[in-house]
């Protein structure tokens, strides 16, 4: 019986080992397009989540943004003030007028030819000829010595050419060079121009520009500190979240990203609000300035921020927000890692 059972048992043939086929991908971690899409999604999520956190705390966010907007608008306001000051001085055309006193032997016809030749100069805007008779009449009118002048047998006053340079804001050296060229003319006996006002005007503009730059630097530093402090407080409130992210292997760049976008939004919104503040103030002042200008017979209009200056204002405020956030995050993340 046992023998028959042994005959019934058949041995299975040996199983041959088969190597599994492994399909190799082109690159570990996916292709470049997938990485780019994931990177884009991460930044979009950080961008809008940081904006949502600001909206979730409207009172605190608006307090911070309002303070920054006032600081930025002060710097922008002084910049516009300097620009309008330069425009105002440019309108004082007669201030840099040159007077050319011709020799006694120069006739009126010769003087007219000299006027035509001076007008060809590219640096000259206009030339006015004052004859001897006109000069004598003006002297009688404004000097108060009419009786003494009438006692003279001949007219002692020469022909005068009043030359107005093209640009009222030329440097003193350029004006002196132009005056020197006129002085070298054989028909000119004496060339006169009061260059002292040029020094005073340039000193005032330089001082105003320096003050505006220093104020902008000071207020820009204040913006950095305010944004940095706001981001530091948010980082402190989310400390547990940051610690857990570090424990599961999150990189510093991943942790920094939403806070950097928070600084960006704070700076961006502050820049836009500062532009509205400056524009509103300029609109309020514009009517009064135009009315004052009309009283003095002028047509002065306030300059506003143009498109390029507006973009630069918003870009710089956004950049200050990012820099302030980054500076705080570098220190705080190192401190968190050490603790």
GROMACS .gro file of C-alpha atoms in nm:
model
  339
    1UNK     CA    1   0.000   0.000   0.000
    2UNK     CA    2   0.275   0.235   0.083
    3UNK     CA    3   0.453   0.137  -0.230
    4UNK     CA    4   0.158   0.232  -0.449
    5UNK     CA    5   0.132   0.574  -0.283
    6UNK     CA    6   0.494   0.647  -0.358
    7UNK     CA    7   0.441   0.563  -0.721
    8UNK     CA    8   0.151   0.804  -0.742
    9UNK     CA    9   0.358   1.104  -0.616
   10UNK     CA   10   0.524   1.287  -0.902
   11UNK     CA   11   0.791   1.543  -0.860
   12UNK     CA   12   0.724   1.887  -1.012
   13UNK     CA   13   0.982   2.012  -1.258
   14UNK     CA   14   1.224   2.271  -1.117
   15UNK     CA   15   1.108   2.633  -1.151
   16UNK     CA   16   1.342   2.857  -1.345
   17UNK     CA   17   1.407   3.200  -1.193
   18UNK     CA   18   1.284   3.479  -1.416
   19UNK     CA   19   1.435   3.823  -1.380
   20UNK     CA   20   1.167   4.092  -1.354
   21UNK     CA   21   1.172   4.361  -1.619
   22UNK     CA   22   1.237   4.704  -1.472
   23UNK     CA   23   1.140   5.007  -1.675
   24UNK     CA   24   1.379   5.293  -1.619
   25UNK     CA   25   1.253   5.647  -1.630
   26UNK     CA   26   1.442   5.915  -1.814
   27UNK     CA   27   1.521   6.100  -1.491
   28UNK     CA   28   1.448   6.034  -1.129
   29UNK     CA   29   1.189   6.272  -0.984
   30UNK     CA   30   0.998   6.346  -1.306
   31UNK     CA   31   1.072   6.561  -1.605
   32UNK     CA   32   1.146   6.932  -1.613
   33UNK     CA   33   0.791   7.033  -1.705
   34UNK     CA   34   0.644   6.856  -1.403
   35UNK     CA   35   0.898   7.021  -1.175
   36UNK     CA   36   0.821   7.360  -1.325
   37UNK     CA   37   0.446   7.310  -1.276
   38UNK     CA   38   0.498   7.200  -0.916
   39UNK     CA   39   0.724   7.501  -0.852
   40UNK     CA   40   0.462   7.731  -1.003
   41UNK     CA   41   0.183   7.579  -0.792
   42UNK     CA   42   0.388   7.618  -0.475
   43UNK     CA   43   0.452   7.986  -0.543
   44UNK     CA   44   0.089   8.051  -0.637
   45UNK     CA   45  -0.028   7.882  -0.318
   46UNK     CA   46   0.218   8.085  -0.109
   47UNK     CA   47   0.123   8.408  -0.290
   48UNK     CA   48  -0.251   8.382  -0.233
   49UNK     CA   49  -0.232   8.220   0.111
   50UNK     CA   50  -0.017   8.509   0.236
   51UNK     CA   51  -0.271   8.757   0.098
   52UNK     CA   52  -0.548   8.561   0.268
   53UNK     CA   53  -0.370   8.584   0.603
   54UNK     CA   54  -0.353   8.963   0.567
   55UNK     CA   55  -0.722   8.980   0.483
   56UNK     CA   56  -0.802   8.756   0.780
   57UNK     CA   57  -0.658   9.021   1.016
   58UNK     CA   58  -0.782   9.345   0.852
   59UNK     CA   59  -0.730   9.582   1.145
   60UNK     CA   60  -0.369   9.489   1.215
   61UNK     CA   61  -0.286   9.472   0.844
   62UNK     CA   62  -0.437   9.814   0.768
   63UNK     CA   63  -0.259   9.974   1.063
   64UNK     CA   64   0.077   9.849   0.936
   65UNK     CA   65   0.003   9.935   0.573
   66UNK     CA   66  -0.123  10.284   0.663
   67UNK     CA   67   0.194  10.369   0.855
   68UNK     CA   68   0.409  10.247   0.567
   69UNK     CA   69   0.198  10.434   0.311
   70UNK     CA   70   0.240  10.762   0.501
   71UNK     CA   71   0.617  10.712   0.520
   72UNK     CA   72   0.641  10.632   0.148
   73UNK     CA   73   0.414  10.923   0.055
   74UNK     CA   74   0.638  11.164   0.249
   75UNK     CA   75   0.942  11.054   0.050
   76UNK     CA   76   0.745  11.073  -0.276
   77UNK     CA   77   0.608  11.414  -0.183
   78UNK     CA   78   0.954  11.564  -0.134
   79UNK     CA   79   1.063  11.412  -0.466
   80UNK     CA   80   0.772  11.585  -0.641
   81UNK     CA   81   0.852  11.907  -0.452
   82UNK     CA   82   1.205  11.910  -0.595
   83UNK     CA   83   1.072  11.836  -0.945
   84UNK     CA   84   0.826  12.127  -0.923
   85UNK     CA   85   1.099  12.353  -0.787
   86UNK     CA   86   1.311  12.275  -1.092
   87UNK     CA   87   1.014  12.344  -1.317
   88UNK     CA   88   0.949  12.675  -1.142
   89UNK     CA   89   1.307  12.791  -1.185
   90UNK     CA   90   1.296  12.685  -1.549
   91UNK     CA   91   1.006  12.927  -1.600
   92UNK     CA   92   1.217  13.219  -1.473
   93UNK     CA   93   1.346  13.280  -1.822
   94UNK     CA   94   1.452  13.641  -1.782
   95UNK     CA   95   1.667  13.566  -1.479
   96UNK     CA   96   1.961  13.447  -1.686
   97UNK     CA   97   1.931  13.719  -1.949
   98UNK     CA   98   2.257  13.851  -2.093
   99UNK     CA   99   2.305  14.216  -2.185
  100UNK     CA  100   2.550  14.298  -2.466
  101UNK     CA  101   2.650  14.667  -2.480
  102UNK     CA  102   2.773  14.747  -2.830
  103UNK     CA  103   3.046  14.995  -2.922
  104UNK     CA  104   2.951  15.354  -3.001
  105UNK     CA  105   3.059  15.323  -3.364
  106UNK     CA  106   2.823  15.029  -3.432
  107UNK     CA  107   2.524  15.145  -3.636
  108UNK     CA  108   2.169  15.022  -3.593
  109UNK     CA  109   2.180  14.837  -3.926
  110UNK     CA  110   2.499  14.660  -3.822
  111UNK     CA  111   2.340  14.575  -3.488
  112UNK     CA  112   2.045  14.409  -3.667
  113UNK     CA  113   2.287  14.191  -3.864
  114UNK     CA  114   2.456  14.097  -3.539
  115UNK     CA  115   2.116  14.001  -3.395
  116UNK     CA  116   2.053  13.769  -3.691
  117UNK     CA  117   2.391  13.602  -3.646
  118UNK     CA  118   2.339  13.552  -3.271
  119UNK     CA  119   1.999  13.390  -3.333
  120UNK     CA  120   2.177  13.116  -3.528
  121UNK     CA  121   2.352  13.003  -3.210
  122UNK     CA  122   2.197  12.675  -3.087
  123UNK     CA  123   2.222  12.789  -2.725
  124UNK     CA  124   2.024  13.110  -2.780
  125UNK     CA  125   1.647  13.123  -2.746
  126UNK     CA  126   1.579  13.486  -2.837
  127UNK     CA  127   1.754  13.820  -2.894
  128UNK     CA  128   1.601  14.163  -2.836
  129UNK     CA  129   1.748  14.480  -2.986
  130UNK     CA  130   1.725  14.800  -2.781
  131UNK     CA  131   1.823  15.107  -2.980
  132UNK     CA  132   1.985  15.417  -2.836
  133UNK     CA  133   1.655  15.605  -2.843
  134UNK     CA  134   1.470  15.323  -2.667
  135UNK     CA  135   1.742  15.296  -2.404
  136UNK     CA  136   1.730  15.671  -2.345
  137UNK     CA  137   1.353  15.667  -2.308
  138UNK     CA  138   1.364  15.380  -2.058
  139UNK     CA  139   1.634  15.555  -1.860
  140UNK     CA  140   1.423  15.873  -1.841
  141UNK     CA  141   1.120  15.675  -1.729
  142UNK     CA  142   1.277  15.464  -1.457
  143UNK     CA  143   1.575  15.670  -1.335
  144UNK     CA  144   1.401  15.998  -1.250
  145UNK     CA  145   1.679  16.203  -1.413
  146UNK     CA  146   1.482  16.309  -1.718
  147UNK     CA  147   1.571  16.678  -1.684
  148UNK     CA  148   1.941  16.604  -1.657
  149UNK     CA  149   1.928  16.377  -1.959
  150UNK     CA  150   1.753  16.643  -2.166
  151UNK     CA  151   2.037  16.882  -2.089
  152UNK     CA  152   2.283  16.656  -2.269
  153UNK     CA  153   2.357  16.740  -2.630
  154UNK     CA  154   2.414  16.379  -2.740
  155UNK     CA  155   2.276  16.042  -2.636
  156UNK     CA  156   2.547  15.869  -2.429
  157UNK     CA  157   2.369  15.532  -2.413
  158UNK     CA  158   2.483  15.252  -2.647
  159UNK     CA  159   2.280  14.997  -2.840
  160UNK     CA  160   2.200  14.699  -2.619
  161UNK     CA  161   2.125  14.339  -2.716
  162UNK     CA  162   1.933  14.131  -2.462
  163UNK     CA  163   2.016  13.764  -2.520
  164UNK     CA  164   1.813  13.486  -2.358
  165UNK     CA  165   1.974  13.138  -2.349
  166UNK     CA  166   1.760  12.840  -2.443
  167UNK     CA  167   1.771  12.652  -2.116
  168UNK     CA  168   1.731  12.849  -1.795
  169UNK     CA  169   1.889  12.568  -1.592
  170UNK     CA  170   2.225  12.556  -1.766
  171UNK     CA  171   2.524  12.525  -1.540
  172UNK     CA  172   2.721  12.830  -1.441
  173UNK     CA  173   3.018  12.711  -1.647
  174UNK     CA  174   2.808  12.684  -1.963
  175UNK     CA  175   2.658  13.029  -1.912
  176UNK     CA  176   3.002  13.177  -1.848
  177UNK     CA  177   3.135  13.017  -2.165
  178UNK     CA  178   2.847  13.157  -2.371
  179UNK     CA  179   2.897  13.503  -2.219
  180UNK     CA  180   3.269  13.483  -2.295
  181UNK     CA  181   3.199  13.405  -2.660
  182UNK     CA  182   2.978  13.713  -2.690
  183UNK     CA  183   3.240  13.927  -2.517
  184UNK     CA  184   3.497  13.829  -2.779
  185UNK     CA  185   3.281  13.968  -3.059
  186UNK     CA  186   3.440  14.287  -3.204
  187UNK     CA  187   3.107  14.473  -3.198
  188UNK     CA  188   3.056  14.411  -2.825
  189UNK     CA  189   3.209  14.658  -2.585
  190UNK     CA  190   3.087  14.492  -2.267
  191UNK     CA  191   2.888  14.174  -2.190
  192UNK     CA  192   2.708  14.149  -1.858
  193UNK     CA  193   2.517  13.881  -1.674
  194UNK     CA  194   2.443  13.837  -1.306
  195UNK     CA  195   2.575  13.486  -1.239
  196UNK     CA  196   2.527  13.516  -0.866
  197UNK     CA  197   2.161  13.413  -0.892
  198UNK     CA  198   2.273  13.096  -1.074
  199UNK     CA  199   2.489  12.995  -0.779
  200UNK     CA  200   2.207  13.066  -0.535
  201UNK     CA  201   1.950  12.882  -0.742
  202UNK     CA  202   2.169  12.577  -0.792
  203UNK     CA  203   2.253  12.574  -0.421
  204UNK     CA  204   1.884  12.580  -0.326
  205UNK     CA  205   1.799  12.300  -0.569
  206UNK     CA  206   2.098  12.090  -0.462
  207UNK     CA  207   2.007  12.136  -0.096
  208UNK     CA  208   1.645  12.039  -0.162
  209UNK     CA  209   1.752  11.734  -0.362
  210UNK     CA  210   1.997  11.626  -0.090
  211UNK     CA  211   1.730  11.666   0.178
  212UNK     CA  212   1.482  11.463  -0.028
  213UNK     CA  213   1.738  11.185  -0.079
  214UNK     CA  214   1.830  11.171   0.290
  215UNK     CA  215   1.464  11.169   0.389
  216UNK     CA  216   1.392  10.891   0.140
  217UNK     CA  217   1.682  10.689   0.280
  218UNK     CA  218   1.562  10.740   0.637
  219UNK     CA  219   1.201  10.652   0.557
  220UNK     CA  220   1.311  10.354   0.347
  221UNK     CA  221   1.502  10.222   0.647
  222UNK     CA  222   1.191  10.270   0.860
  223UNK     CA  223   0.991  10.070   0.606
  224UNK     CA  224   1.242   9.785   0.631
  225UNK     CA  225   1.216   9.774   1.010
  226UNK     CA  226   0.836   9.796   1.015
  227UNK     CA  227   0.791   9.519   0.758
  228UNK     CA  228   1.052   9.306   0.931
  229UNK     CA  229   0.881   9.346   1.266
  230UNK     CA  230   0.542   9.252   1.117
  231UNK     CA  231   0.687   8.938   0.959
  232UNK     CA  232   0.867   8.852   1.283
  233UNK     CA  233   0.539   8.864   1.474
  234UNK     CA  234   0.369   8.643   1.217
  235UNK     CA  235   0.660   8.399   1.231
  236UNK     CA  236   0.632   8.391   1.610
  237UNK     CA  237   0.258   8.318   1.590
  238UNK     CA  238   0.326   8.031   1.348
  239UNK     CA  239   0.627   7.895   1.534
  240UNK     CA  240   0.472   7.553   1.596
  241UNK     CA  241   0.392   7.520   1.227
  242UNK     CA  242   0.750   7.609   1.137
  243UNK     CA  243   0.895   7.361   1.387
  244UNK     CA  244   0.676   7.077   1.257
  245UNK     CA  245   0.771   7.163   0.899
  246UNK     CA  246   1.139   7.147   0.994
  247UNK     CA  247   1.089   6.809   1.163
  248UNK     CA  248   0.932   6.656   0.852
  249UNK     CA  249   1.220   6.779   0.637
  250UNK     CA  250   1.101   7.112   0.493
  251UNK     CA  251   1.379   7.332   0.360
  252UNK     CA  252   1.438   7.689   0.472
  253UNK     CA  253   1.340   7.813   0.126
  254UNK     CA  254   1.004   7.638   0.153
  255UNK     CA  255   0.941   7.789   0.497
  256UNK     CA  256   1.053   8.137   0.392
  257UNK     CA  257   0.835   8.152   0.083
  258UNK     CA  258   0.495   8.249   0.236
  259UNK     CA  259   0.657   8.504   0.468
  260UNK     CA  260   0.843   8.665   0.177
  261UNK     CA  261   0.516   8.698  -0.010
  262UNK     CA  262   0.364   8.854   0.301
  263UNK     CA  263   0.634   9.121   0.290
  264UNK     CA  264   0.572   9.165  -0.081
  265UNK     CA  265   0.199   9.222  -0.032
  266UNK     CA  266   0.260   9.468   0.253
  267UNK     CA  267   0.505   9.670   0.042
  268UNK     CA  268   0.294   9.652  -0.274
  269UNK     CA  269  -0.030   9.766  -0.109
  270UNK     CA  270   0.157  10.038   0.083
  271UNK     CA  271   0.307  10.170  -0.242
  272UNK     CA  272  -0.031  10.182  -0.415
  273UNK     CA  273  -0.190  10.357  -0.116
  274UNK     CA  274   0.102  10.605  -0.101
  275UNK     CA  275   0.046  10.691  -0.468
  276UNK     CA  276  -0.320  10.767  -0.398
  277UNK     CA  277  -0.224  10.986  -0.101
  278UNK     CA  278   0.025  11.187  -0.307
  279UNK     CA  279  -0.216  11.220  -0.600
  280UNK     CA  280  -0.494  11.341  -0.370
  281UNK     CA  281  -0.270  11.602  -0.206
  282UNK     CA  282  -0.149  11.727  -0.544
  283UNK     CA  283  -0.506  11.759  -0.671
  284UNK     CA  284  -0.599  11.961  -0.362
  285UNK     CA  285  -0.299  12.194  -0.403
  286UNK     CA  286  -0.314  12.224  -0.781
  287UNK     CA  287  -0.607  12.467  -0.794
  288UNK     CA  288  -0.455  12.700  -0.533
  289UNK     CA  289  -0.116  12.698  -0.705
  290UNK     CA  290  -0.270  12.780  -1.043
  291UNK     CA  291  -0.469  13.066  -0.889
  292UNK     CA  292  -0.152  13.205  -0.728
  293UNK     CA  293   0.035  13.171  -1.057
  294UNK     CA  294  -0.233  13.367  -1.243
  295UNK     CA  295  -0.201  13.654  -0.994
  296UNK     CA  296   0.164  13.690  -1.098
  297UNK     CA  297   0.082  13.657  -1.466
  298UNK     CA  298   0.223  13.307  -1.502
  299UNK     CA  299   0.094  12.967  -1.605
  300UNK     CA  300   0.254  12.730  -1.357
  301UNK     CA  301   0.109  12.379  -1.322
  302UNK     CA  302   0.210  12.124  -1.062
  303UNK     CA  303   0.388  11.814  -1.184
  304UNK     CA  304   0.244  11.475  -1.089
  305UNK     CA  305   0.410  11.135  -1.087
  306UNK     CA  306   0.420  11.002  -1.443
  307UNK     CA  307   0.371  10.638  -1.540
  308UNK     CA  308   0.739  10.544  -1.508
  309UNK     CA  309   0.772  10.712  -1.168
  310UNK     CA  310   0.453  10.541  -1.048
  311UNK     CA  311   0.583  10.197  -1.149
  312UNK     CA  312   0.917  10.275  -0.982
  313UNK     CA  313   0.739  10.381  -0.661
  314UNK     CA  314   0.534  10.060  -0.638
  315UNK     CA  315   0.832   9.844  -0.736
  316UNK     CA  316   1.063   9.998  -0.475
  317UNK     CA  317   0.805   9.970  -0.198
  318UNK     CA  318   0.745   9.603  -0.287
  319UNK     CA  319   1.119   9.542  -0.296
  320UNK     CA  320   1.163   9.700   0.047
  321UNK     CA  321   0.892   9.471   0.181
  322UNK     CA  322   1.066   9.161   0.046
  323UNK     CA  323   1.410   9.271   0.171
  324UNK     CA  324   1.275   9.349   0.519
  325UNK     CA  325   1.107   9.009   0.537
  326UNK     CA  326   1.413   8.823   0.411
  327UNK     CA  327   1.647   8.992   0.662
  328UNK     CA  328   1.427   8.891   0.955
  329UNK     CA  329   1.366   8.538   0.827
  330UNK     CA  330   1.736   8.461   0.790
  331UNK     CA  331   1.799   8.544   1.155
  332UNK     CA  332   1.481   8.389   1.295
  333UNK     CA  333   1.517   8.058   1.110
  334UNK     CA  334   1.875   8.025   1.228
  335UNK     CA  335   1.757   8.092   1.583
  336UNK     CA  336   1.478   7.834   1.548
  337UNK     CA  337   1.721   7.576   1.414
  338UNK     CA  338   1.962   7.636   1.701
  339UNK     CA  339   1.689   7.614   1.966
   0.00000   0.00000   0.00000
